[in-house]
């Protein structure tokens, strides 16, 4: 069944007419064109589809779009502000934490939520926080380095 | 993998939700965090006609302490549970246990109620429609066969939740709300130990609250899996001991996950622990007993033999921690 | 070598910002108006005849536009190795494994396509299936392909030197059996393809591929249309590791349906399909006999290798050949008898994966070397150093090794792991181990393997680079751009690169065999040089000097010995322009790896690769003796990559590869039950997560290869050859138990400890 879906994504309101059984991942990618959110497994086990909902990390492949109306959704496209990269994005780029880049959006958003909660984490806590985000390319070393570097100089 | 079609409801109260649930108990499912339910729906093992989103109901997300114990709303997320200073201070094992569930995002999404009510698991069940098409449908999906135990007349799917063992060990009770009224039962009795229908919820019933009596004694939770994250327990064990003034054990609770059709209580072990004082000999003897007390089925990629061994090892580790 | 400005710098990957902001477009991120979505129906039987396929009900599902079965497609076989073609894009007469392609549909939505494939009725006649390669080789076993009656679809028997004599001259002879498991590459991006067809009938395919030009050829073959009617474009690719070398049903189906319907068509695999129906690392059964002199000189080795290939060939002949030739590196081994078999079974298909046939045999050799060292009372490091191959030595298989830093990598890795201080000296439960390996930097001895590049210097001093090289996340575009920037004396920001589009960019064989940096890098370097020489000519004329005395650096062209005499690049371009020389300023490069007698090694010996990289992995582990759990504490990866064009990217390659190797050692295993993959998910298949990752130290050993661009060789792929044996050797040092099968799970450790 179709219905009118109202979502607030990256600071903008969207209203679309779509099927009720769609996941947030499907709506973001297929209806709204936010293809930065990736689909790695579609079953909640890789973290590639992670987005922020009211500041917290959600697996969009296991989230019903209809159930998050009225909430503040942020995808990777919405993280940079006025053309300025988020410090995490900058750190990932500069530290070489990105290879193929498929895990990157989910990884950065998970890290963002985590750092917002724990600004000065230990290496162990950081590893735990991103442990639901699979990366097959980097071996995580530079990712952890990048996350830890963000608040280091403050 | 697309979700099957369903009707979606957002009732504003538990009463309304329960009514809707009662109207079509077979075709209606409750949605909390969705981290268990949506996977099962994508796999086509659960095909709801209607989904009721409990998250739209106010006042089900709380952690409060009364003089007799802790009350947790069923919609409280595992992340909130682990982050609560109240829990960290007075019921630390609950927070530690919540951090053992899946990974960060799942803890943010997953609720305590959903964790307790999650479906049983089996390597022939948690698979896609295509995957399952290579075999005859099994009992759990309405068929006439079990692929794990060929001669069996019933389903041996396994309960793999992390939170239930600890809560049962702490004598938690759950408040269930139905259209006919409320009832409170020991959490232990929420589980039927029947693979095909693991929960004892009656028609229209919804889990509203988890109550944990003020702690006496010590509880710990040990979880075993291949990697340090994401995975369900191959075996896990909650151990609760209450000692008397002389250091002898007055009361013991040993609850396991990942080994049976529901959270498993190791009665023999509990009996053996009663009255003893923990020393190396006792620990050795009692943990060796574990192997005899459980008989897991091959419902996951772990071998039953290994699971048995590991259960004994976890018990030994737990008892050793409590030795002093 | 002169001081370098761009090469050797830790430059940020060119497209990192796109990837960090969600702008990077992978195949599944592309869409076109009116696009149709496809799904493939796969076989639920391990082995069966297809009697009949009825598409009627599927076609009746609202939104479904078309459906096909194997009988609707051109009867054209494909395969990555031409002599081993054995696959149709969709199964025609029978299915050979659970997951084999039977039919496909396209619809206006994914939902409709998913619904439709469930409505396809297929009548099968089940056939007996075989799941074990040894059973498959027995007379009377079910036969998968009628032209291969013993199911051995590729084999090799090669003797180098005189093995019988060498064994008789050996003081000690050891014999052991090893087994490795199937491993899935698991790139995070599932395979995807999107095709459109224009009015002239030309197909354009965007595909998650590592080898656009090979894909074009295979696709044209299977579609039965001329190669010029196919254009393959590689968008961003989310990792490959060898799995995206083959053509898959999704490529064919996207193109074929686009041709039939005239609409854009997209196919994207589910994660489950990646596990069941793409490729995996071949599980191998390895019998290894080694003869040695008392002093530790390696005299002879004899192998019997049985690789479980699954239902089709993919790279079978090449895989088994590589396994053979690379036993004779990184150690001096003059006498080798190698018998290898690639056997069909009704299981998922083996293919090229990081190391391609070599990690398995390396595991056997490196583990056994440690066993021998112990029995002979020699330090495993010394034993390896004693037998280490040296640059310029003759190779029995005629590989031409011009640079070799193997001994150096051994010594550095040992230092990094504190070998002297730790080996045999740590408390019970902790230990260190190491293992070595060697890998080619691209394949020289194949036809049409040349790589091309075009470099254009624009009027404003910007540089346009066209290369066919396929960047799949490893940073090839960045590295090649660095090479061009260095050669032209400009900065990396001046380079604009267009890559991997078969219609626009010059030919390139693609990303496999670790040849990109060397091959495409050399081609680009040549192109840059050609463009530069044109400029120099004009400048030399104006300055009245010899062009060979000129140099380009820092966006200037000047006299080598009088740097102040010269001009800016922009001025030089102006001079070129006003000297009435042909515009634009274009340089062309084409690199064909030197091989005197082109051979694939499949038939005769020869120099397989233009250069060879060498590496040592060292590991420190901690074994929980109560539970059997192994924790890798530290890995040291020392790698002779010739020269690191970009040390940051090399480190990234090493780290990722090490962690993958650790997965093979400890966690990963594609488990099948009667041919069906039991764990086709990230939940049940144990890819290492951040929690498993140890501290990793990468050490680059630079040997400056004469053939490599700025001396560069392979990095990253070879790194996955040795982590598993290094870890297994460390486990032995920790608990005194020797594991000869992978992965070493806590269950196995516990069992071994209880037996002890
Ligand atoms: C990759 C992955 C790994 C996981 N690993 C673990 C793990 O290690 N340990 C573990 O325990 N779980 C694990 N899970 C499962 C799941 O994430 C958790 O159990 C989670 O806590 C479930 O909560 P939820 O709110 O998301 O449940 P939902 O999916 O919303 O619901 C689960 C079930 O409970 C029912 N339900 C929910 N709330 C109520 C209620 N109030 N009253 C009655 N019925 C209700 C639903 O109808 C549904 O059948 C994993 C899941 C994934 C995808
Ligand atoms: S235990 Fe048997 S019946 Fe139950 S889900 Fe598994 S296969 Fe089906
Ligand atoms: S795509 Fe959502 S977790 Fe993998
Ligand atoms: S960079 Fe490729 S998966 Fe992480």
mmCIF file of C-alpha atoms in Angstrom, chain B:
data_model
loop_
_atom_site.group_PDB
_atom_site.id
_atom_site.type_symbol
_atom_site.label_atom_id
_atom_site.label_comp_id
_atom_site.label_asym_id
_atom_site.label_seq_id
_atom_site.Cartn_x
_atom_site.Cartn_y
_atom_site.Cartn_z
ATOM 1 C CA UNK B 1 15.769 -8.257 0.116
ATOM 2 C CA UNK B 2 12.483 -6.448 0.319
ATOM 3 C CA UNK B 3 10.080 -6.559 3.195
ATOM 4 C CA UNK B 4 6.797 -8.267 2.504
ATOM 5 C CA UNK B 5 3.747 -6.023 2.369
ATOM 6 C CA UNK B 6 1.974 -5.248 5.619
ATOM 7 C CA UNK B 7 -0.341 -2.785 7.194
ATOM 8 C CA UNK B 8 1.285 -0.433 9.679
ATOM 9 C CA UNK B 9 -0.271 0.800 12.894
ATOM 10 C CA UNK B 10 0.860 3.350 15.436
ATOM 11 C CA UNK B 11 -1.478 3.055 18.379
ATOM 12 C CA UNK B 12 -1.049 5.683 21.090
ATOM 13 C CA UNK B 13 -1.611 3.394 24.051
ATOM 14 C CA UNK B 14 -0.831 -0.140 25.105
ATOM 15 C CA UNK B 15 -4.525 -0.805 25.434
ATOM 16 C CA UNK B 16 -5.135 0.129 21.809
ATOM 17 C CA UNK B 17 -2.139 -1.913 20.771
ATOM 18 C CA UNK B 18 -3.388 -4.910 22.658
ATOM 19 C CA UNK B 19 -6.801 -4.583 21.079
ATOM 20 C CA UNK B 20 -5.296 -4.500 17.633
ATOM 21 C CA UNK B 21 -3.169 -7.489 18.499
ATOM 22 C CA UNK B 22 -6.166 -9.412 19.723
ATOM 23 C CA UNK B 23 -8.150 -8.746 16.587
ATOM 24 C CA UNK B 24 -5.818 -10.903 14.536
ATOM 25 C CA UNK B 25 -3.298 -12.547 16.837
ATOM 26 C CA UNK B 26 -1.729 -14.746 14.141
ATOM 27 C CA UNK B 27 -1.192 -12.043 11.557
ATOM 28 C CA UNK B 28 -0.223 -9.159 13.803
ATOM 29 C CA UNK B 29 3.263 -8.527 15.121
ATOM 30 C CA UNK B 30 4.743 -6.036 17.505
ATOM 31 C CA UNK B 31 7.609 -3.897 16.353
ATOM 32 C CA UNK B 32 10.066 -2.456 18.845
ATOM 33 C CA UNK B 33 13.613 -1.784 17.628
ATOM 34 C CA UNK B 34 13.051 -4.118 14.710
ATOM 35 C CA UNK B 35 16.555 -5.543 14.742
ATOM 36 C CA UNK B 36 15.256 -9.060 15.167
ATOM 37 C CA UNK B 37 11.846 -8.784 13.557
ATOM 38 C CA UNK B 38 12.884 -7.089 10.309
ATOM 39 C CA UNK B 39 15.593 -9.634 9.612
ATOM 40 C CA UNK B 40 13.068 -12.417 10.082
ATOM 41 C CA UNK B 41 10.618 -10.604 7.831
ATOM 42 C CA UNK B 42 13.211 -10.181 5.096
ATOM 43 C CA UNK B 43 13.948 -13.868 5.390
ATOM 44 C CA UNK B 44 10.263 -14.538 5.015
ATOM 45 C CA UNK B 45 10.018 -16.637 8.159
ATOM 46 C CA UNK B 46 7.688 -14.082 9.711
ATOM 47 C CA UNK B 47 5.054 -12.620 7.425
ATOM 48 C CA UNK B 48 2.903 -10.146 9.318
ATOM 49 C CA UNK B 49 -0.272 -8.807 7.887
ATOM 50 C CA UNK B 50 -0.070 -5.944 10.321
ATOM 51 C CA UNK B 51 2.746 -4.384 12.261
ATOM 52 C CA UNK B 52 2.157 -2.479 15.449
ATOM 53 C CA UNK B 53 4.904 -0.022 16.226
ATOM 54 C CA UNK B 54 5.286 0.083 19.998
ATOM 55 C CA UNK B 55 7.759 2.933 19.790
ATOM 56 C CA UNK B 56 4.936 5.361 19.142
ATOM 57 C CA UNK B 57 3.452 4.614 22.561
ATOM 58 C CA UNK B 58 4.596 7.136 25.140
ATOM 59 C CA UNK B 59 6.023 6.308 28.576
ATOM 60 C CA UNK B 60 7.418 2.877 27.855
ATOM 61 C CA UNK B 61 11.003 3.998 27.939
ATOM 62 C CA UNK B 62 12.128 4.491 31.529
ATOM 63 C CA UNK B 63 14.474 3.242 34.212
ATOM 64 C CA UNK B 64 13.290 4.017 37.738
ATOM 65 C CA UNK B 65 14.214 2.727 41.126
ATOM 66 C CA UNK B 66 11.718 2.111 43.876
ATOM 67 C CA UNK B 67 12.457 0.804 47.344
ATOM 68 C CA UNK B 68 11.902 -2.790 46.297
ATOM 69 C CA UNK B 69 13.874 -2.700 43.092
ATOM 70 C CA UNK B 70 14.365 -1.453 39.562
ATOM 71 C CA UNK B 71 11.657 -0.935 36.956
ATOM 72 C CA UNK B 72 12.549 -0.794 33.311
ATOM 73 C CA UNK B 73 10.086 0.045 30.554
ATOM 74 C CA UNK B 74 10.023 -2.582 27.823
ATOM 75 C CA UNK B 75 10.877 -0.024 25.152
ATOM 76 C CA UNK B 76 14.049 1.099 26.899
ATOM 77 C CA UNK B 77 16.929 0.603 24.526
ATOM 78 C CA UNK B 78 19.919 -1.471 25.425
ATOM 79 C CA UNK B 79 22.049 1.584 24.882
ATOM 80 C CA UNK B 80 20.042 3.619 27.390
ATOM 81 C CA UNK B 81 20.286 0.735 29.806
ATOM 82 C CA UNK B 82 24.045 0.533 29.501
ATOM 83 C CA UNK B 83 24.418 4.317 29.731
ATOM 84 C CA UNK B 84 22.228 4.746 32.809
ATOM 85 C CA UNK B 85 24.273 5.770 35.826
ATOM 86 C CA UNK B 86 21.670 4.185 38.044
ATOM 87 C CA UNK B 87 22.225 0.847 36.339
ATOM 88 C CA UNK B 88 25.988 1.296 36.285
ATOM 89 C CA UNK B 89 26.046 1.999 40.011
ATOM 90 C CA UNK B 90 23.614 -0.533 41.382
ATOM 91 C CA UNK B 91 23.021 -3.175 38.718
ATOM 92 C CA UNK B 92 26.284 -3.069 36.767
ATOM 93 C CA UNK B 93 25.894 -6.541 35.316
ATOM 94 C CA UNK B 94 22.799 -5.398 33.428
ATOM 95 C CA UNK B 95 24.728 -2.679 31.663
ATOM 96 C CA UNK B 96 27.644 -4.993 30.949
ATOM 97 C CA UNK B 97 25.285 -7.541 29.515
ATOM 98 C CA UNK B 98 23.572 -4.976 27.287
ATOM 99 C CA UNK B 99 26.978 -4.073 25.864
ATOM 100 C CA UNK B 100 27.436 -7.696 24.849
ATOM 101 C CA UNK B 101 24.431 -7.633 22.522
ATOM 102 C CA UNK B 102 25.413 -7.387 18.840
ATOM 103 C CA UNK B 103 27.196 -4.032 18.385
ATOM 104 C CA UNK B 104 26.744 -0.321 19.098
ATOM 105 C CA UNK B 105 24.031 0.421 16.519
ATOM 106 C CA UNK B 106 22.001 -2.615 17.524
ATOM 107 C CA UNK B 107 22.166 -1.496 21.121
ATOM 108 C CA UNK B 108 20.915 1.948 20.124
ATOM 109 C CA UNK B 109 18.023 0.434 18.199
ATOM 110 C CA UNK B 110 17.279 -2.722 20.152
ATOM 111 C CA UNK B 111 14.984 -2.609 23.153
ATOM 112 C CA UNK B 112 15.049 -4.684 26.289
ATOM 113 C CA UNK B 113 11.540 -5.953 25.569
ATOM 114 C CA UNK B 114 12.520 -6.933 22.049
ATOM 115 C CA UNK B 115 15.613 -8.644 23.318
ATOM 116 C CA UNK B 116 13.624 -10.754 25.754
ATOM 117 C CA UNK B 117 10.967 -11.551 23.162
ATOM 118 C CA UNK B 118 13.316 -12.264 20.240
ATOM 119 C CA UNK B 119 12.659 -15.326 18.155
ATOM 120 C CA UNK B 120 14.560 -18.548 18.633
ATOM 121 C CA UNK B 121 17.295 -19.255 16.134
ATOM 122 C CA UNK B 122 18.377 -22.109 13.929
ATOM 123 C CA UNK B 123 20.743 -22.430 11.012
ATOM 124 C CA UNK B 124 17.917 -23.827 8.913
ATOM 125 C CA UNK B 125 15.501 -21.103 9.965
ATOM 126 C CA UNK B 126 17.456 -17.824 9.885
ATOM 127 C CA UNK B 127 17.916 -18.051 6.137
ATOM 128 C CA UNK B 128 16.417 -16.497 3.050
ATOM 129 C CA UNK B 129 13.435 -17.823 1.140
ATOM 130 C CA UNK B 130 15.799 -19.034 -1.572
ATOM 131 C CA UNK B 131 18.092 -20.748 0.894
ATOM 132 C CA UNK B 132 15.253 -22.575 2.534
ATOM 133 C CA UNK B 133 13.825 -23.645 -0.829
ATOM 134 C CA UNK B 134 16.620 -26.220 -1.048
ATOM 135 C CA UNK B 135 14.937 -28.198 1.733
ATOM 136 C CA UNK B 136 11.451 -29.177 2.792
ATOM 137 C CA UNK B 137 9.884 -26.619 5.150
ATOM 138 C CA UNK B 138 10.590 -27.481 8.777
ATOM 139 C CA UNK B 139 8.284 -27.411 11.795
ATOM 140 C CA UNK B 140 9.150 -23.868 12.678
ATOM 141 C CA UNK B 141 7.808 -22.558 9.370
ATOM 142 C CA UNK B 142 4.794 -24.829 9.373
ATOM 143 C CA UNK B 143 6.347 -27.909 7.806
ATOM 144 C CA UNK B 144 6.580 -31.511 8.895
ATOM 145 C CA UNK B 145 10.236 -32.144 9.505
ATOM 146 C CA UNK B 146 13.182 -30.996 11.554
ATOM 147 C CA UNK B 147 16.521 -30.794 9.736
ATOM 148 C CA UNK B 148 18.515 -30.668 12.947
ATOM 149 C CA UNK B 149 17.081 -33.746 14.588
ATOM 150 C CA UNK B 150 15.745 -35.908 11.804
ATOM 151 C CA UNK B 151 13.616 -38.215 13.893
ATOM 152 C CA UNK B 152 12.237 -35.487 16.065
ATOM 153 C CA UNK B 153 8.597 -34.540 16.227
ATOM 154 C CA UNK B 154 9.320 -31.020 17.327
ATOM 155 C CA UNK B 155 11.424 -27.939 16.719
ATOM 156 C CA UNK B 156 14.711 -27.559 18.596
ATOM 157 C CA UNK B 157 15.409 -23.966 17.639
ATOM 158 C CA UNK B 158 17.592 -22.232 20.161
ATOM 159 C CA UNK B 159 17.145 -19.215 22.342
ATOM 160 C CA UNK B 160 20.172 -16.969 21.957
ATOM 161 C CA UNK B 161 19.197 -13.786 23.730
ATOM 162 C CA UNK B 162 21.755 -12.169 25.992
ATOM 163 C CA UNK B 163 19.603 -10.340 28.508
ATOM 164 C CA UNK B 164 17.283 -13.099 29.681
ATOM 165 C CA UNK B 165 19.839 -15.231 31.560
ATOM 166 C CA UNK B 166 21.028 -12.353 33.707
ATOM 167 C CA UNK B 167 17.544 -11.121 34.414
ATOM 168 C CA UNK B 168 16.288 -14.579 35.298
ATOM 169 C CA UNK B 169 19.270 -15.085 37.555
ATOM 170 C CA UNK B 170 18.302 -11.852 39.300
ATOM 171 C CA UNK B 171 14.717 -13.065 39.748
ATOM 172 C CA UNK B 172 13.264 -10.500 37.401
ATOM 173 C CA UNK B 173 9.540 -10.341 36.854
ATOM 174 C CA UNK B 174 7.756 -9.058 33.812
ATOM 175 C CA UNK B 175 4.536 -7.136 33.639
ATOM 176 C CA UNK B 176 2.333 -8.171 30.754
ATOM 177 C CA UNK B 177 -0.538 -6.044 29.552
ATOM 178 C CA UNK B 178 -3.449 -7.597 27.719
ATOM 179 C CA UNK B 179 -6.955 -6.642 26.725
ATOM 180 C CA UNK B 180 -8.252 -8.656 29.641
ATOM 181 C CA UNK B 181 -5.965 -6.997 32.150
ATOM 182 C CA UNK B 182 -2.441 -7.161 33.429
ATOM 183 C CA UNK B 183 -0.449 -9.921 34.992
ATOM 184 C CA UNK B 184 3.023 -10.151 36.390
ATOM 185 C CA UNK B 185 4.981 -13.341 36.051
ATOM 186 C CA UNK B 186 8.542 -14.344 36.771
ATOM 187 C CA UNK B 187 10.556 -13.720 33.619
ATOM 188 C CA UNK B 188 11.496 -17.365 33.649
ATOM 189 C CA UNK B 189 7.897 -18.231 32.934
ATOM 190 C CA UNK B 190 7.814 -16.063 29.845
ATOM 191 C CA UNK B 191 9.629 -18.900 28.119
ATOM 192 C CA UNK B 192 7.761 -22.040 27.139
ATOM 193 C CA UNK B 193 10.861 -24.047 26.161
ATOM 194 C CA UNK B 194 8.948 -24.957 23.017
ATOM 195 C CA UNK B 195 10.964 -24.286 19.883
ATOM 196 C CA UNK B 196 8.029 -23.509 17.700
ATOM 197 C CA UNK B 197 6.404 -21.081 20.084
ATOM 198 C CA UNK B 198 9.016 -19.903 22.536
ATOM 199 C CA UNK B 199 6.962 -17.314 24.444
ATOM 200 C CA UNK B 200 4.082 -17.871 26.811
ATOM 201 C CA UNK B 201 2.390 -14.594 25.911
ATOM 202 C CA UNK B 202 -1.350 -14.994 25.686
ATOM 203 C CA UNK B 203 -3.565 -13.578 23.043
ATOM 204 C CA UNK B 204 -3.124 -9.811 22.900
ATOM 205 C CA UNK B 205 -0.439 -9.638 25.550
ATOM 206 C CA UNK B 206 2.391 -7.159 25.416
ATOM 207 C CA UNK B 207 5.446 -6.976 27.634
ATOM 208 C CA UNK B 208 5.283 -3.652 29.417
ATOM 209 C CA UNK B 209 7.828 -3.614 32.162
ATOM 210 C CA UNK B 210 10.686 -5.550 33.632
ATOM 211 C CA UNK B 211 11.069 -5.498 37.385
ATOM 212 C CA UNK B 212 14.313 -6.437 39.099
ATOM 213 C CA UNK B 213 14.276 -6.834 42.875
ATOM 214 C CA UNK B 214 16.994 -4.998 44.792
ATOM 215 C CA UNK B 215 20.122 -7.002 44.376
ATOM 216 C CA UNK B 216 21.285 -9.384 47.001
ATOM 217 C CA UNK B 217 24.423 -11.310 46.263
ATOM 218 C CA UNK B 218 26.487 -11.015 43.125
ATOM 219 C CA UNK B 219 25.695 -11.644 39.486
ATOM 220 C CA UNK B 220 27.925 -11.940 36.485
ATOM 221 C CA UNK B 221 27.484 -12.700 32.818
ATOM 222 C CA UNK B 222 29.946 -14.498 30.567
ATOM 223 C CA UNK B 223 29.412 -14.739 26.848
ATOM 224 C CA UNK B 224 31.244 -16.913 24.381
ATOM 225 C CA UNK B 225 31.468 -16.303 20.639
ATOM 226 C CA UNK B 226 34.102 -16.468 17.928
ATOM 227 C CA UNK B 227 34.629 -12.750 17.422
ATOM 228 C CA UNK B 228 34.494 -10.094 20.097
ATOM 229 C CA UNK B 229 31.311 -8.494 18.783
ATOM 230 C CA UNK B 230 28.209 -8.797 16.577
ATOM 231 C CA UNK B 231 27.572 -12.480 17.112
ATOM 232 C CA UNK B 232 24.916 -14.129 19.197
ATOM 233 C CA UNK B 233 26.258 -16.251 22.027
ATOM 234 C CA UNK B 234 27.481 -19.727 21.126
ATOM 235 C CA UNK B 235 27.072 -20.248 24.832
ATOM 236 C CA UNK B 236 26.559 -17.764 27.597
ATOM 237 C CA UNK B 237 26.096 -18.018 31.285
ATOM 238 C CA UNK B 238 24.643 -15.872 34.017
ATOM 239 C CA UNK B 239 25.754 -16.765 37.483
ATOM 240 C CA UNK B 240 24.167 -15.405 40.613
ATOM 241 C CA UNK B 241 25.426 -16.327 44.055
ATOM 242 C CA UNK B 242 24.311 -15.323 47.504
ATOM 243 C CA UNK B 243 26.650 -16.231 50.317
ATOM 244 C CA UNK B 244 26.015 -16.312 54.019
ATOM 245 C CA UNK B 245 28.221 -14.903 56.783
ATOM 246 C CA UNK B 246 30.592 -17.877 56.709
ATOM 247 C CA UNK B 247 31.110 -17.562 52.995
ATOM 248 C CA UNK B 248 28.981 -20.579 52.142
ATOM 249 C CA UNK B 249 26.574 -20.307 49.248
ATOM 250 C CA UNK B 250 22.998 -19.864 50.318
ATOM 251 C CA UNK B 251 21.480 -19.575 46.945
ATOM 252 C CA UNK B 252 22.759 -20.061 43.450
ATOM 253 C CA UNK B 253 21.300 -19.367 40.049
ATOM 254 C CA UNK B 254 22.913 -20.627 36.872
ATOM 255 C CA UNK B 255 21.141 -19.672 33.658
ATOM 256 C CA UNK B 256 22.438 -20.364 30.173
ATOM 257 C CA UNK B 257 21.688 -19.077 26.723
ATOM 258 C CA UNK B 258 22.427 -20.599 23.340
ATOM 259 C CA UNK B 259 21.916 -24.162 24.473
ATOM 260 C CA UNK B 260 18.238 -24.914 24.514
ATOM 261 C CA UNK B 261 14.802 -23.948 23.311
ATOM 262 C CA UNK B 262 14.684 -21.268 25.983
ATOM 263 C CA UNK B 263 16.989 -19.780 28.593
ATOM 264 C CA UNK B 264 18.222 -22.840 30.441
ATOM 265 C CA UNK B 265 18.438 -23.216 34.178
ATOM 266 C CA UNK B 266 21.106 -25.643 35.391
ATOM 267 C CA UNK B 267 19.209 -27.086 38.361
ATOM 268 C CA UNK B 268 21.705 -29.779 39.261
ATOM 269 C CA UNK B 269 24.512 -27.275 39.339
ATOM 270 C CA UNK B 270 22.462 -24.924 41.474
ATOM 271 C CA UNK B 271 21.793 -27.763 43.892
ATOM 272 C CA UNK B 272 25.433 -28.718 44.028
ATOM 273 C CA UNK B 273 26.415 -25.149 44.734
ATOM 274 C CA UNK B 274 24.074 -24.799 47.644
ATOM 275 C CA UNK B 275 25.806 -24.836 50.985
ATOM 276 C CA UNK B 276 29.298 -25.179 49.628
ATOM 277 C CA UNK B 277 32.178 -22.845 50.010
ATOM 278 C CA UNK B 278 34.086 -22.315 46.802
ATOM 279 C CA UNK B 279 37.519 -23.840 46.649
ATOM 280 C CA UNK B 280 39.438 -25.296 43.721
ATOM 281 C CA UNK B 281 38.196 -28.815 44.287
ATOM 282 C CA UNK B 282 34.561 -27.768 44.468
ATOM 283 C CA UNK B 283 34.869 -25.586 41.388
ATOM 284 C CA UNK B 284 36.489 -28.385 39.452
ATOM 285 C CA UNK B 285 33.841 -30.894 40.433
ATOM 286 C CA UNK B 286 30.892 -28.632 39.795
ATOM 287 C CA UNK B 287 32.038 -27.290 36.470
ATOM 288 C CA UNK B 288 32.714 -30.796 35.238
ATOM 289 C CA UNK B 289 29.114 -31.573 36.004
ATOM 290 C CA UNK B 290 27.966 -28.962 33.486
ATOM 291 C CA UNK B 291 28.844 -31.170 30.537
ATOM 292 C CA UNK B 292 26.359 -33.717 31.780
ATOM 293 C CA UNK B 293 23.567 -31.317 32.424
ATOM 294 C CA UNK B 294 23.076 -29.850 28.986
ATOM 295 C CA UNK B 295 22.426 -31.324 25.586
ATOM 296 C CA UNK B 296 22.496 -28.646 22.916
ATOM 297 C CA UNK B 297 21.438 -29.443 19.358
ATOM 298 C CA UNK B 298 23.330 -28.535 16.241
ATOM 299 C CA UNK B 299 21.283 -25.454 15.464
ATOM 300 C CA UNK B 300 24.242 -23.191 14.792
ATOM 301 C CA UNK B 301 27.657 -23.601 13.248
ATOM 302 C CA UNK B 302 29.145 -24.405 16.643
ATOM 303 C CA UNK B 303 29.356 -28.084 17.494
ATOM 304 C CA UNK B 304 27.247 -29.278 20.429
ATOM 305 C CA UNK B 305 30.251 -31.009 21.899
ATOM 306 C CA UNK B 306 32.185 -27.794 21.968
ATOM 307 C CA UNK B 307 29.256 -25.859 23.365
ATOM 308 C CA UNK B 308 29.057 -28.308 26.229
ATOM 309 C CA UNK B 309 32.727 -27.977 26.976
ATOM 310 C CA UNK B 310 32.516 -24.199 26.809
ATOM 311 C CA UNK B 311 29.565 -24.091 29.183
ATOM 312 C CA UNK B 312 31.650 -25.931 31.757
ATOM 313 C CA UNK B 313 34.573 -23.619 31.166
ATOM 314 C CA UNK B 314 32.429 -20.516 31.544
ATOM 315 C CA UNK B 315 31.021 -21.870 34.782
ATOM 316 C CA UNK B 316 34.506 -22.502 36.075
ATOM 317 C CA UNK B 317 35.580 -18.985 35.127
ATOM 318 C CA UNK B 318 32.527 -17.539 36.813
ATOM 319 C CA UNK B 319 32.979 -19.509 40.001
ATOM 320 C CA UNK B 320 36.644 -18.596 40.134
ATOM 321 C CA UNK B 321 35.738 -14.920 39.992
ATOM 322 C CA UNK B 322 33.466 -15.420 42.991
ATOM 323 C CA UNK B 323 35.923 -17.501 44.950
ATOM 324 C CA UNK B 324 37.273 -14.775 47.157
#
